[in-house]
CSV table of C-alpha atoms in Angstrom, one decimal:
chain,number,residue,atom,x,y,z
A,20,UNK,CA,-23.3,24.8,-8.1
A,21,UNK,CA,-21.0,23.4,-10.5
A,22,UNK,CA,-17.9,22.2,-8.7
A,23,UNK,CA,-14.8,24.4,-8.7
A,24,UNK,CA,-11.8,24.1,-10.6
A,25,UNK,CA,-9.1,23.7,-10.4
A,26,UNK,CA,-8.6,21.9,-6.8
A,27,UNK,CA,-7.1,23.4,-4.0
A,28,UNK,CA,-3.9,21.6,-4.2
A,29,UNK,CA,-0.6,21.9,-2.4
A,30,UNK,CA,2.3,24.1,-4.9
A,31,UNK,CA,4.6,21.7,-7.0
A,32,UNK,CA,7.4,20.0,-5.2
A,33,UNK,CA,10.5,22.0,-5.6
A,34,UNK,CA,13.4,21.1,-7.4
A,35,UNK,CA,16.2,19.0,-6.1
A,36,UNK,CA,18.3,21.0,-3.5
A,37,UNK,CA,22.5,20.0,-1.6
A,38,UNK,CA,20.3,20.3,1.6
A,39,UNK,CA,19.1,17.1,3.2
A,40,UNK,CA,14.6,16.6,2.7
A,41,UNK,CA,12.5,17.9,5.6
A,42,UNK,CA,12.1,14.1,6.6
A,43,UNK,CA,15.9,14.0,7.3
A,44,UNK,CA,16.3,17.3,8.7
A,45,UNK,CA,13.5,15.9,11.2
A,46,UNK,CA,15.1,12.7,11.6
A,47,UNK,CA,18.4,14.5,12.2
A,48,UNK,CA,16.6,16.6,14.9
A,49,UNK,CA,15.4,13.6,17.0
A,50,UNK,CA,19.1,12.0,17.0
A,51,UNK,CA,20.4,15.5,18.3
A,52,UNK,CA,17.5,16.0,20.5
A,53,UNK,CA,17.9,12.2,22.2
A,54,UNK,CA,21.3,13.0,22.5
A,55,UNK,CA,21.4,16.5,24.3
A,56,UNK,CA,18.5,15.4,26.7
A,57,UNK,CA,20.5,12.1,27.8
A,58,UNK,CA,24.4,14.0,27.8
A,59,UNK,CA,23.0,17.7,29.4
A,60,UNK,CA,19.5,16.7,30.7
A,61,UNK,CA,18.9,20.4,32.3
A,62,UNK,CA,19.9,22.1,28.9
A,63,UNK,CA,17.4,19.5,27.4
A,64,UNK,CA,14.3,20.8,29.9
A,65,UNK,CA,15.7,24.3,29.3
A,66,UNK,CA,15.3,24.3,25.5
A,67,UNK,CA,11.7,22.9,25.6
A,68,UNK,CA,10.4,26.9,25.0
A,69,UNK,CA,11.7,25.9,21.4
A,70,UNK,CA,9.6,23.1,21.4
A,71,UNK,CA,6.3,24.9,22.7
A,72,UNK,CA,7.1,27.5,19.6
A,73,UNK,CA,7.2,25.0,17.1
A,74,UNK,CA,3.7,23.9,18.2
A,75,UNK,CA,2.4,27.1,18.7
A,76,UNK,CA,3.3,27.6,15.2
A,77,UNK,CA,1.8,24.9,13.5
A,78,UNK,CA,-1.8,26.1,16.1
A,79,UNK,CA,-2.0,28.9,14.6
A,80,UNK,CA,-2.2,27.6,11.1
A,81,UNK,CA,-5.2,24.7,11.8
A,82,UNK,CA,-8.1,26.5,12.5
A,83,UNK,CA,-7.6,28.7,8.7
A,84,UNK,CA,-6.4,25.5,6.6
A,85,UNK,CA,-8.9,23.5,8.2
A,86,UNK,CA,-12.3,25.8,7.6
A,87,UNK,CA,-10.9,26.8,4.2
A,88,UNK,CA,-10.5,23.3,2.7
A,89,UNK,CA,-13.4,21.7,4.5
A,90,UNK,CA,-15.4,24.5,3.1
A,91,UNK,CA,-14.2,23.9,-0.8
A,92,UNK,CA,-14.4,20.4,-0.5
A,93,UNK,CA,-18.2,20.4,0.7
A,94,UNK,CA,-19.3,23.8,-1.1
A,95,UNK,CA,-17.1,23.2,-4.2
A,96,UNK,CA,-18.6,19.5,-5.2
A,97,UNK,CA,-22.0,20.7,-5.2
A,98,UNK,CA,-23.0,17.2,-3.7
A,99,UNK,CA,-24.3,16.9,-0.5
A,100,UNK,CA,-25.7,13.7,-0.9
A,101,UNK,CA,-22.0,12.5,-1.6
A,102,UNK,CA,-20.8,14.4,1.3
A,103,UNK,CA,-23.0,12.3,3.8
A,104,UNK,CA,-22.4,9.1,2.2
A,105,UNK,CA,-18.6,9.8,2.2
A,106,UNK,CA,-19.3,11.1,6.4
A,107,UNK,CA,-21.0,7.6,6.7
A,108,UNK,CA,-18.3,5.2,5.6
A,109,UNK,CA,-15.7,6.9,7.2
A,110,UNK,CA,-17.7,6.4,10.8
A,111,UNK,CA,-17.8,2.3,9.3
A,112,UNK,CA,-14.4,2.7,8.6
A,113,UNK,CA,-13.2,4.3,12.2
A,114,UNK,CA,-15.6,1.9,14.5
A,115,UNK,CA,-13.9,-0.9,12.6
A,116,UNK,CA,-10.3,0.2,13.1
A,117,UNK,CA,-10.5,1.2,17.1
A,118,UNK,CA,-12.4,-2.5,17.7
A,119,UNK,CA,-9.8,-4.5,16.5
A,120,UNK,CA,-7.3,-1.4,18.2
A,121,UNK,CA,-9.0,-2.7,21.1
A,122,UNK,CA,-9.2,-6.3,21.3
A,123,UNK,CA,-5.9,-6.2,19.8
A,124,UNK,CA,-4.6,-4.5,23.3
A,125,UNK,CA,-6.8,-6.7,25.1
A,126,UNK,CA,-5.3,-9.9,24.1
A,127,UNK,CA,-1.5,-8.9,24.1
A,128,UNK,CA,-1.8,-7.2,27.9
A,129,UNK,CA,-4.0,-10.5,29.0
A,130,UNK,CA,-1.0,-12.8,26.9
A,131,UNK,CA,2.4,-11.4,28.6
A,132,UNK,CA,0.5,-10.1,31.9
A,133,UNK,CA,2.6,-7.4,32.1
A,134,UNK,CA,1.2,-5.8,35.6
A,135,UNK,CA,1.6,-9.4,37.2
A,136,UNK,CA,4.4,-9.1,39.7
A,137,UNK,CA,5.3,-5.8,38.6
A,138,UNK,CA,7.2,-4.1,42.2
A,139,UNK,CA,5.4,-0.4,41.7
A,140,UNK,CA,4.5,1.2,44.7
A,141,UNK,CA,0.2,2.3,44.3
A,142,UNK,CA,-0.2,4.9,46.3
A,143,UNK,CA,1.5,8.4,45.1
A,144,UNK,CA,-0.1,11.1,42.1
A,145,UNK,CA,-3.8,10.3,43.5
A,146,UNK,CA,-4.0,14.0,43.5
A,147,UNK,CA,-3.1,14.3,39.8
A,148,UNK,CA,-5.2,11.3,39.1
A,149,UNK,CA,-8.7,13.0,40.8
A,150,UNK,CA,-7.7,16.2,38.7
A,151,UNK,CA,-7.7,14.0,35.5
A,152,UNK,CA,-10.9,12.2,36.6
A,153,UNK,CA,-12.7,15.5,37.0
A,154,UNK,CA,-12.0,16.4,33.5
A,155,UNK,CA,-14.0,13.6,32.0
A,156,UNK,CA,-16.9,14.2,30.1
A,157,UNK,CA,-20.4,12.5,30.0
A,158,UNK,CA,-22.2,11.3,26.8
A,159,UNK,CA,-24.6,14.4,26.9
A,160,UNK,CA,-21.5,16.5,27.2
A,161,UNK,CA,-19.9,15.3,24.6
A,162,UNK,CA,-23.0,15.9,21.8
A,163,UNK,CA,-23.5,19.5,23.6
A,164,UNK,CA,-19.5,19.9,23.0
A,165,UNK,CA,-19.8,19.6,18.9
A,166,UNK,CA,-21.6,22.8,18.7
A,167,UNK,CA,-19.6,26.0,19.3
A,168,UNK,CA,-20.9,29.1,21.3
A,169,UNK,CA,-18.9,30.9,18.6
A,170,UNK,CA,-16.9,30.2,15.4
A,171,UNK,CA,-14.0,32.3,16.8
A,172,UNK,CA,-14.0,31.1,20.3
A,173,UNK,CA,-13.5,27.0,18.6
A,174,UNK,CA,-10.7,28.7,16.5
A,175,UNK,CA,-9.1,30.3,19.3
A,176,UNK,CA,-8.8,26.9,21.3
A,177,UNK,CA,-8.0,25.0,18.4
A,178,UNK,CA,-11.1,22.6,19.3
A,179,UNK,CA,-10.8,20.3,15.4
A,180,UNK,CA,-14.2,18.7,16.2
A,181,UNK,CA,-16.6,22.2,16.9
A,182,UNK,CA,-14.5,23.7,14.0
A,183,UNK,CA,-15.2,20.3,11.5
A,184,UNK,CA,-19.0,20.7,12.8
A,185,UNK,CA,-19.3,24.3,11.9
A,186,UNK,CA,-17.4,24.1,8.6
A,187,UNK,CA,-19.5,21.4,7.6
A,188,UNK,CA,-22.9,23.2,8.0
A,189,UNK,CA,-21.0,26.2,6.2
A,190,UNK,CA,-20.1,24.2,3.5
A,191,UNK,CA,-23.7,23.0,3.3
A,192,UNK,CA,-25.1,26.6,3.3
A,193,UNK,CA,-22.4,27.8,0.5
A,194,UNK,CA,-23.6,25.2,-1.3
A,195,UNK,CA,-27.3,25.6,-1.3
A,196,UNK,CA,-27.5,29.1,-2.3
A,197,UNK,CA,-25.9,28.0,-5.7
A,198,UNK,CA,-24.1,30.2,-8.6
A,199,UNK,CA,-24.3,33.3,-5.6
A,200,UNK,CA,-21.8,31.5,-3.2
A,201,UNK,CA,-19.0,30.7,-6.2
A,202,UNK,CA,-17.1,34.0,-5.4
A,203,UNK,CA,-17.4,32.5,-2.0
A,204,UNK,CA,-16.0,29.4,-2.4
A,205,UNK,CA,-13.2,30.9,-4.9
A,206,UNK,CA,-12.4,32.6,-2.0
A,207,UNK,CA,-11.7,30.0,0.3
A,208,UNK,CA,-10.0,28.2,-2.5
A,209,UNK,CA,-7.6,30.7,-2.5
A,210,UNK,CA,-6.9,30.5,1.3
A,211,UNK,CA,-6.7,27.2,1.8
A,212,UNK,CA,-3.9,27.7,-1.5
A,213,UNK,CA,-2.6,30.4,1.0
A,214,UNK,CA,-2.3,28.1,3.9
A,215,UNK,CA,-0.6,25.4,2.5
A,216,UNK,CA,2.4,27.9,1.4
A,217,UNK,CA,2.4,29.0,5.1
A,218,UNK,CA,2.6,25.3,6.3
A,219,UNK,CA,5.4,25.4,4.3
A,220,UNK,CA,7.2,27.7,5.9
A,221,UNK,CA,6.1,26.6,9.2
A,222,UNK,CA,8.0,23.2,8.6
A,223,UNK,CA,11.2,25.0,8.0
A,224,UNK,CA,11.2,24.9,12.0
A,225,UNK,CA,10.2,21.7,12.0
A,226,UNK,CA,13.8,20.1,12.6
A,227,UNK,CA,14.5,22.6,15.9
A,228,UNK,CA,10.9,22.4,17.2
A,229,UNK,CA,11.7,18.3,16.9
A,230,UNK,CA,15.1,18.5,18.7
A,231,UNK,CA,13.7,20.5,21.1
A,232,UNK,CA,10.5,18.3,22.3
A,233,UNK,CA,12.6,15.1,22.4
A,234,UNK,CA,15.4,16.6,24.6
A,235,UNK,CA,12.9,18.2,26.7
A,236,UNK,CA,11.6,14.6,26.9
A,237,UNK,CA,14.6,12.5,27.9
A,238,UNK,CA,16.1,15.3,30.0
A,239,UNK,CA,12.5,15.3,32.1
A,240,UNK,CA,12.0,12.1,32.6
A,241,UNK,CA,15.6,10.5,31.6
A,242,UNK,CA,16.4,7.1,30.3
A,243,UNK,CA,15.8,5.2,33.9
A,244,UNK,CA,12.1,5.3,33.9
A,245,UNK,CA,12.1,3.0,30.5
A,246,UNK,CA,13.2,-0.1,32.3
A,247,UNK,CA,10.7,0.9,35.5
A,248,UNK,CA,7.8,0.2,33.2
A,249,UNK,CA,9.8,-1.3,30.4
A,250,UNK,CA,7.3,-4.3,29.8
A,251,UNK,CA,4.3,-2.4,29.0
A,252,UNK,CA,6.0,0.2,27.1
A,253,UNK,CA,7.6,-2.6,25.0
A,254,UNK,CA,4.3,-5.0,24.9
A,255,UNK,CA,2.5,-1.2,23.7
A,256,UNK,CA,5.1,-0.4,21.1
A,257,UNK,CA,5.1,-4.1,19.9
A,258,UNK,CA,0.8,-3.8,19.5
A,259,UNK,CA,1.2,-0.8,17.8
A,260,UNK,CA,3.8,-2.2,15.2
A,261,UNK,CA,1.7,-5.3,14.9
A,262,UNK,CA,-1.6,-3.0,13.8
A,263,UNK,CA,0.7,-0.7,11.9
A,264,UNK,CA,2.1,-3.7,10.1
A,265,UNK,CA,-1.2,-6.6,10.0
A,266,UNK,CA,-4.7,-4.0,10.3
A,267,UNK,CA,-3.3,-0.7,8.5
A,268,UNK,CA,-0.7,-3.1,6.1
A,269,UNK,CA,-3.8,-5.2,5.1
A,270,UNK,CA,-6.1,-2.3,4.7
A,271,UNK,CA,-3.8,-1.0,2.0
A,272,UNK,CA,-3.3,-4.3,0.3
A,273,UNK,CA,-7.2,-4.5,0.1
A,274,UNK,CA,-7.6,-1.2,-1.6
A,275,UNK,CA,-4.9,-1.6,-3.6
A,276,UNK,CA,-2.6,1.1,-2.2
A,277,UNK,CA,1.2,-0.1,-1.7
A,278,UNK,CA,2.2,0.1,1.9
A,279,UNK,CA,5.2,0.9,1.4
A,280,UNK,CA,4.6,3.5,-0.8
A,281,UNK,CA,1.9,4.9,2.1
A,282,UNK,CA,4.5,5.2,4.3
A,283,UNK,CA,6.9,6.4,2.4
A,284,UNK,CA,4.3,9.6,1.7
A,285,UNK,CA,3.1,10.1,5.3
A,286,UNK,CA,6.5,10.1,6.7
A,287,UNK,CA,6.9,13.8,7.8
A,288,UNK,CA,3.9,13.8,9.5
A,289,UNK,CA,4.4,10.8,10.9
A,290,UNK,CA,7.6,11.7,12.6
A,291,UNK,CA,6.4,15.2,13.5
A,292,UNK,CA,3.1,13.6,15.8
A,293,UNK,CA,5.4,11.1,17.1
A,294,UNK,CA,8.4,13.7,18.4
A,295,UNK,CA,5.8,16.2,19.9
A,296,UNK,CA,3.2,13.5,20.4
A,297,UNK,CA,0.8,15.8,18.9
A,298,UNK,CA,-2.2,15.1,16.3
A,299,UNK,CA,-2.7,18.5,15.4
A,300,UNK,CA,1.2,19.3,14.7
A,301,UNK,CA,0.9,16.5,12.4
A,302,UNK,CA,-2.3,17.8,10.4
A,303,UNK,CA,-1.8,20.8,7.6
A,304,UNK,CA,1.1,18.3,6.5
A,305,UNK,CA,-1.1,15.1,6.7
A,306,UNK,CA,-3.9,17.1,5.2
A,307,UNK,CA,-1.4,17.9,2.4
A,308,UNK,CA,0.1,14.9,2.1
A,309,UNK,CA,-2.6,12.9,1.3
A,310,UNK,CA,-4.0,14.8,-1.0
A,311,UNK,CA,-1.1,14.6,-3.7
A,312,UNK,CA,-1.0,11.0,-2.9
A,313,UNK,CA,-4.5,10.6,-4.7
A,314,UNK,CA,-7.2,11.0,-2.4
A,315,UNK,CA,-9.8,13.9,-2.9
A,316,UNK,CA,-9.8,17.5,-1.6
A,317,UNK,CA,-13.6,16.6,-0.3
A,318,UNK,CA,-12.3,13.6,1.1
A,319,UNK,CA,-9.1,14.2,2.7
A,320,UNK,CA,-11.4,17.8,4.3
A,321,UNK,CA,-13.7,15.5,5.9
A,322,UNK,CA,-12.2,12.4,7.1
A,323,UNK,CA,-8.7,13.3,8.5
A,324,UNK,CA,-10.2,16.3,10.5
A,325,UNK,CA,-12.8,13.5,11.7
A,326,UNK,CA,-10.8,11.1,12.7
A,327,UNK,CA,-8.9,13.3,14.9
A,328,UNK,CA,-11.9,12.3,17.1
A,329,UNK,CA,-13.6,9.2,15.9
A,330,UNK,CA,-10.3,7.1,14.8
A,331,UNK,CA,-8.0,7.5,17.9
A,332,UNK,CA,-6.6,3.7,17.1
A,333,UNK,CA,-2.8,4.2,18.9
A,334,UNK,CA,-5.4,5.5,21.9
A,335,UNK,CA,-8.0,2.7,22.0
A,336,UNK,CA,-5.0,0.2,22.0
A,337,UNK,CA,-3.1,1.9,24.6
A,338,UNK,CA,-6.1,2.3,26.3
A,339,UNK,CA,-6.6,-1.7,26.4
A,340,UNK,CA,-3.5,-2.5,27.3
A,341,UNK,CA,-3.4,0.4,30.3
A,342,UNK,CA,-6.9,-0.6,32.2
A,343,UNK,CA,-6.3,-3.8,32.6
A,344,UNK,CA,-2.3,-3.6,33.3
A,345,UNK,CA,-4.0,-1.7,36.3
A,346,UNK,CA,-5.9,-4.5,37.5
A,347,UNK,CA,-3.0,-6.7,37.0
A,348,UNK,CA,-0.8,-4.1,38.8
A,349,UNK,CA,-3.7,-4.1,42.2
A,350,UNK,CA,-4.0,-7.9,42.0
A,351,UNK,CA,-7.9,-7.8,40.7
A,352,UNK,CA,-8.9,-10.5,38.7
A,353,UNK,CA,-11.2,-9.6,35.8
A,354,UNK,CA,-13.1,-12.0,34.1
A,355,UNK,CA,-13.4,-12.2,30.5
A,356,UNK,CA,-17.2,-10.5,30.2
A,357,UNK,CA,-15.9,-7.8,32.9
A,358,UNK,CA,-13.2,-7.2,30.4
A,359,UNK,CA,-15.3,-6.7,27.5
A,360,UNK,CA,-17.9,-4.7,29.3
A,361,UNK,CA,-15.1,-2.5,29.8
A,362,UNK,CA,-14.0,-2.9,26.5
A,363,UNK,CA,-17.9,-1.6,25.4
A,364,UNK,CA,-17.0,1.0,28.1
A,365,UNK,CA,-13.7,2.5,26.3
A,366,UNK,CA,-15.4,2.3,22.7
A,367,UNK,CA,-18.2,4.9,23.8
A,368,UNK,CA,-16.0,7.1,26.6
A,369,UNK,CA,-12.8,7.5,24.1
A,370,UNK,CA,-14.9,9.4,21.5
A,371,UNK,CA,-15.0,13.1,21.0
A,372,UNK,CA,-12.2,13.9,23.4
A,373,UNK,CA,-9.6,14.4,21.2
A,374,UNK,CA,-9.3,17.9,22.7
A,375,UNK,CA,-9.1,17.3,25.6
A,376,UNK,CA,-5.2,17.7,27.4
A,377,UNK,CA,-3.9,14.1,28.0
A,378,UNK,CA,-7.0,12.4,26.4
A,379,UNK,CA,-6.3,9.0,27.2
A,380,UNK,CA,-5.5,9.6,30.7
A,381,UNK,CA,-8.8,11.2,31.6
A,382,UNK,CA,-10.8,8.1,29.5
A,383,UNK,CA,-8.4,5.6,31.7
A,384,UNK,CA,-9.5,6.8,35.3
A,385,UNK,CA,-13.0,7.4,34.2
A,386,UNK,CA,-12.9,3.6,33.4
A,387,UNK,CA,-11.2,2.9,36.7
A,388,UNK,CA,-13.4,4.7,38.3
A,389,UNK,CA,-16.4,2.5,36.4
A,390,UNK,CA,-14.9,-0.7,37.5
A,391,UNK,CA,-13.6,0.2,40.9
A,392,UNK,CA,-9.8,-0.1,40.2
A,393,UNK,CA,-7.5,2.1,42.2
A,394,UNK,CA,-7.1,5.5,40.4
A,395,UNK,CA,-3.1,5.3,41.9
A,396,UNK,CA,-2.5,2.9,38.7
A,397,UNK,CA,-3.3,5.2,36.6
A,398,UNK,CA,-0.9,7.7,38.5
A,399,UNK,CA,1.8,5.4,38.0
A,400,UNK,CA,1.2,5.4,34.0
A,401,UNK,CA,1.6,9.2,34.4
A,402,UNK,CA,5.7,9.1,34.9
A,403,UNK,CA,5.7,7.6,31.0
A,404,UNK,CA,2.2,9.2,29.9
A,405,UNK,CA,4.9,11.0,27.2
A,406,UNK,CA,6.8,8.2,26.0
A,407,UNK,CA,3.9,6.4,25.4
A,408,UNK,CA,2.3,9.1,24.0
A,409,UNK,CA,4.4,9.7,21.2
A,410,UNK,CA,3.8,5.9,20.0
A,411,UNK,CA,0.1,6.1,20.3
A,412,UNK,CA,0.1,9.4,18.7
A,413,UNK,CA,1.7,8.5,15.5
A,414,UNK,CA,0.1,5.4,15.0
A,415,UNK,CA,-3.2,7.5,15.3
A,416,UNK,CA,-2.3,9.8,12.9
A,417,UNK,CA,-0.9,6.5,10.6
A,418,UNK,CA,-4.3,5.1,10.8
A,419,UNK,CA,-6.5,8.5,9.9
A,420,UNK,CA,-4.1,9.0,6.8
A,421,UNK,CA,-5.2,5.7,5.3
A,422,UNK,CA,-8.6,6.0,6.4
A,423,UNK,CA,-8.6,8.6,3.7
A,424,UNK,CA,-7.5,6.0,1.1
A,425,UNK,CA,-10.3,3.7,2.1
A,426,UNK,CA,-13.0,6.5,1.6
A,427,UNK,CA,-11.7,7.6,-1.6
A,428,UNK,CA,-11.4,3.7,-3.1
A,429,UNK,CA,-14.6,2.8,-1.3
A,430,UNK,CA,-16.4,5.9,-3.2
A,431,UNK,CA,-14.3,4.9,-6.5
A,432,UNK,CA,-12.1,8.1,-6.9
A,433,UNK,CA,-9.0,7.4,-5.6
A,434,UNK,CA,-6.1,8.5,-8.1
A,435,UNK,CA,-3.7,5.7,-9.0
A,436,UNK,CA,-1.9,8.2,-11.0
A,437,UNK,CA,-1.6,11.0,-8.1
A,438,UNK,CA,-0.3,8.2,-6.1
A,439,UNK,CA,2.6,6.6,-8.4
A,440,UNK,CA,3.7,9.9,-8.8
A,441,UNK,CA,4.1,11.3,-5.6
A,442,UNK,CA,5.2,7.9,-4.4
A,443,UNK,CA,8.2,8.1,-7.5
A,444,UNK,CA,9.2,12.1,-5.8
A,445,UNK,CA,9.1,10.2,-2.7
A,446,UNK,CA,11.3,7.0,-3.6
């Protein structure tokens, strides 16, 4: 089959408007948002249904943007050798990324030692902590989880990795039957075209859906509970800026990408996953994004969706940092092979549960569990589970947008010119 053109690609930025971009509009929303939640804290909890709109919104949107460019980028190259070679780089890539994510965590918590004398009471949330524990998911149920039951049942929960797995062997099967599946893949073309119109509209509401989350946020848990924990959200916050900056800042210097022009183009949906601290609110406009910055339809179809699952490096970090601020917290001292046993331990248990509700949490006290920590530590980490979750979230969502870079300059089809342009509608 003879690859399709033209490329699904994202309608022509508009022209200059007196409004303010979508990025300040966003911006905007997360001053106004940290202000109502800290000046009329119950008006900021009661204004959260805005906030579960806005996501509900951008839901409803994945699961047809997502099968419809996945689709055209696997069926519409008529390469499926490519396709696997491109799949296998990006897994180099992602185990790469969440190593040094890891060890990163693990020498910054074991540097400042910031469980060590910490005045925390362990003992309260060990109910919420067993029903976290129960949610965790063995090795077997995680390869059985990758196959859906049913295409519409996947869609219907929004589950990104059965709906990447399904798309792919679509793709594959549009792509074998030849010249008969082109009407097909015009089809999908012209939906994915569709969907990224609809995003559009959908991040009109971005702004209130923003206010909303972050007021919800501060009025919930207030200001108070950031000095309570304040070290280890400022020692996470700090590794994250220092992977953002040195791994993902280094990454584009090696494939010749400007960083400042990268983040200058993943802005929105940086802000977006970092306000709702949600991945897939950040998607269609990652998925978009990164396309007019240069990368491949193929590419950005495959990788991003991936990563959502493989590439979790804000998690793994966090991740580090959390297990062994427990043992810190309880007084256990861990040698350094028990700590990179459970390092090992958090590389293989934080894959594939992207989709799971408070991901991290449910890898943490399944590695407690391993290591016989007390699961109350992980209780404690639940009062600022959300703050730190908006960090970890947008730093995962920064590291799967340039992930797409690397795959598209490690297969040689990156476009310089795509880039300098968008970057110059972005300066």
């Amino acid at each position: 089959m003879k690859p399709i053109e033209p490329p699904f690609a994202p309608p022509p930025a508009a022209k200059r408007s007196r409004f303010p971009s979508v990025t300040t509009q966003i911006f905007i929303g997360l001053l106004v948002g940290i202000a109502v939640g800290y000046v009329w804290p119950s008006f900021g909890v009661s204004i959260k249904p805005l906030a579960d709109t806005f996501l509900r919104m951008i839901k409803m949107i994945i699961a047809p943007l997502l099968f419809s460019t996945l689709v055209v980028g696997i069926a519409g190259t008529g390469d499926l050798k490519a396709m696997g070679r491109i799949g296998l780089k990006a897994l180099i890539y992602f185990e790469v990324a969440t190593t040094i994510a890891l060890f990163l965590g693990l020498g910054l918590v074991n540097w400042f030692q910031p469980g060590t004398g910490l005045s925390v009471p362990i003992g309260a949330g060990a109910a919420d902590v067993a029903v976290l524990a129960a949610r965790q998911q063995s090795a077997w149920d995680i390869l059985v989880h990758l196959f859906p039951t049913s295409v519409f049942d996947a869609m219907a929960r929004g589950d990104i990795l059965q709906l990447v797995v399904f798309s792919i062997f679509f793709g594959i099967a549009l792509a074998a039957i030849g010249e008969k599946g082109k009407p097909v893949v015009e089809f999908f073309d012209a939906v994915a075209q569709l969907m990224f119109k609809f995003t559009g509209y959908v991040m009109l509401f971005a702004p209130i859906g923003v206010m909303a989350a972050i007021a919800a946020t501060v009025g919930g848990r207030g200001l108070a509970i950031l000095w309570t924990l304040g070290k280890l959200i400022l020692l996470m916050y700090g590794g994250l800026a220092i992977f953002a900056v040195i791994v993902i800042g280094g990454v584009s210097y090696l494939i010749r990408v400007p960083f400042f022009a990268f983040l200058r183009a993943i802005r929105e949906p940086f802000l977006i996953a970092f306000t709702t601290a949600s991945s897939e609110a950040a998607l269609p406009k990652a998925l978009e994004v990164m396309e007019r910055f240069g990368c491949p339809k193929n590419i950005v179809g495959l990788v991003l969706p991936t990563g959502y699952s493989f590439n979790l490096d804000g998690t793994t970090l966090y991740l580090s940092l959390a297990s062994v601020f427990v043992a810190q917290l309880a007084g256990v001292e861990m040698t350094v092979g028990q700590q990179l046993v459970m390092m090992l331990t958090l590389m293989l248990t934080s894959k594939g549960v992207a989709g799971v509700p408070r991901a991290a949490l449910v890898v943490l006290t399944a590695t407690l569990t391993s290591f016989n920590l007390p699961l109350e530590g992980a209780a404690i980490l639940l009062g600022i589970d959300q703050i730190m979750d908006m960090g970890r979230t947008a730093v995962n969502v920064m590291g799967n947008c340039i992930s797409t870079a690397v795959v598209a300059r490690w297969e040689g089809v990156f476009d310089d010119g795509k880039m300098k342009a968008f970057a110059e509608e972005r300066a």
